[in-house]
CSV table of C-alpha atoms in Angstrom, one decimal:
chain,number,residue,atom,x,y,z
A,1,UNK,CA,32.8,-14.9,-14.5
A,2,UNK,CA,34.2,-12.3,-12.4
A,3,UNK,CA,32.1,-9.1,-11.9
A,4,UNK,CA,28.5,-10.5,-12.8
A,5,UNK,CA,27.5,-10.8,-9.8
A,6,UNK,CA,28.7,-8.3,-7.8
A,7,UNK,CA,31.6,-8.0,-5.0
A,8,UNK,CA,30.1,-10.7,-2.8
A,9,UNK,CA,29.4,-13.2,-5.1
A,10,UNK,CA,25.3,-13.3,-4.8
A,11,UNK,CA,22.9,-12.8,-7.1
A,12,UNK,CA,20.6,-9.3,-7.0
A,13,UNK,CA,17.5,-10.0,-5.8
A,14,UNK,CA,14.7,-8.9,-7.9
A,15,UNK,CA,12.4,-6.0,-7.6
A,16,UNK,CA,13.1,-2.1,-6.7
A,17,UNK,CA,14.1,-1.0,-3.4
A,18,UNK,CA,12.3,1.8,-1.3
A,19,UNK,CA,13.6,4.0,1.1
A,20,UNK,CA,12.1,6.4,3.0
A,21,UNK,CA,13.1,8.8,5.3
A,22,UNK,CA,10.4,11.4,6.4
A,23,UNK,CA,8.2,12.3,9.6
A,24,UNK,CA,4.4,11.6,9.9
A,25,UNK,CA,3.0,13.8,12.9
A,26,UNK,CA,0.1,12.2,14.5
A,27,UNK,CA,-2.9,14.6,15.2
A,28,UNK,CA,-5.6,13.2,17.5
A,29,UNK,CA,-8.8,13.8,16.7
A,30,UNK,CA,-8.2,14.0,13.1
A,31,UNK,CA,-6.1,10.9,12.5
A,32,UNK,CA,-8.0,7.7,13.6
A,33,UNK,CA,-6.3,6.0,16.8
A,34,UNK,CA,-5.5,2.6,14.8
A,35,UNK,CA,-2.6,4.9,12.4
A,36,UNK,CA,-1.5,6.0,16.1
A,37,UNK,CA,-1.1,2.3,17.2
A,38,UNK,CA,0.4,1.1,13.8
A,39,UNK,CA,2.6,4.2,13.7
A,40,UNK,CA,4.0,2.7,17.0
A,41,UNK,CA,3.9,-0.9,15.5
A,42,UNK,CA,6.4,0.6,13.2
A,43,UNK,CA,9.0,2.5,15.1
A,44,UNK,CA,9.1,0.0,17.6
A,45,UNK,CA,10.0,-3.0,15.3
A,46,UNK,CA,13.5,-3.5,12.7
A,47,UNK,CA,14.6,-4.7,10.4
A,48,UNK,CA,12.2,-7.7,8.5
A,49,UNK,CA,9.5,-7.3,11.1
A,50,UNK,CA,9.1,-3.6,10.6
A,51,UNK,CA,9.0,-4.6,6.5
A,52,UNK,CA,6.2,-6.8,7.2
A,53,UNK,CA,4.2,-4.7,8.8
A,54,UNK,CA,4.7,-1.7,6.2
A,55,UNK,CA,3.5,-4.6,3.6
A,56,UNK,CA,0.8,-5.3,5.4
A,57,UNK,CA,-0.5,-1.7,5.9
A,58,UNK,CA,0.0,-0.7,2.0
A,59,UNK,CA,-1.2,-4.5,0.8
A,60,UNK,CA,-4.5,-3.8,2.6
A,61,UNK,CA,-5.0,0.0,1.6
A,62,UNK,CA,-4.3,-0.9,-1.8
A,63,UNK,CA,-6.6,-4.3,-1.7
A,64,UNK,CA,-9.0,-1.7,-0.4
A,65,UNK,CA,-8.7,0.9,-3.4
A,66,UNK,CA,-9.1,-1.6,-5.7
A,67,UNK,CA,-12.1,-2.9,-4.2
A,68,UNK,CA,-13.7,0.8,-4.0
A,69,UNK,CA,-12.5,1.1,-7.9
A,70,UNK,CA,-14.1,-1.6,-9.2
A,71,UNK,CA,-17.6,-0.7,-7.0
A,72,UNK,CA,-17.3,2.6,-8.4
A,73,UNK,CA,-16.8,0.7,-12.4
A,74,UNK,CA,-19.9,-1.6,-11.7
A,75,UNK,CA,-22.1,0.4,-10.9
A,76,UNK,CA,-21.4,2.7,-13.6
A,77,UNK,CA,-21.8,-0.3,-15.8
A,78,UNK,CA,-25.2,-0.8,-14.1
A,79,UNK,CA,-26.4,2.1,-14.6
A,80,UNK,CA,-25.1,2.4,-18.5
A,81,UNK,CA,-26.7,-1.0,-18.9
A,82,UNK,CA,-30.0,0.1,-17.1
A,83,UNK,CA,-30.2,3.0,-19.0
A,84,UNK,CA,-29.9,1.3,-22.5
A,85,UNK,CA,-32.5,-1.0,-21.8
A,86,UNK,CA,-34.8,1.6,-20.1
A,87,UNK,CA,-34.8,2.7,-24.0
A,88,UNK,CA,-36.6,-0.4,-25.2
């Protein structure tokens, strides 16, 4: 059926896309040197190679939020849980 598709004929893939079009300015001393040498990663790189490595960067920051979130819910578990039983 024509026009369910689009003009080429494929499918959409799924999922949202991102662009993003903005300046980051290093700052030595107050930036660590490892966003310096991913920074460079990045400009340097195109196309799916550049898209991994963006992945990668947000996957791991996010991997380590989450991590840091659910420290921060145990151990306010623990200490709700220590607390009730301090009581008996």
């Amino acid at each position: 059926m024509a026009g369910t598709q689009g003009r080429s004929g494929r499918k959409e893939a799924p999922g949202r896309v991102f662009k993003f079009f903005f300046y980051y300015r290093y700052v030595p001393g107050q930036d660590p040197p490892g966003l310096e040498t991913l920074l460079e990663a990045i400009v340097a790189n195109q196309g799916a190679k550049r898209r991994d490595i963006l992945r990668s960067a947000l996957l791991g920051r996010a991997q380590q939020a989450q991590d840091t979130a659910d420290r921060a819910e145990d151990s306010q578990a623990t200490g709700l849980l220590n607390a009730m039983f301090d009581e008996f």
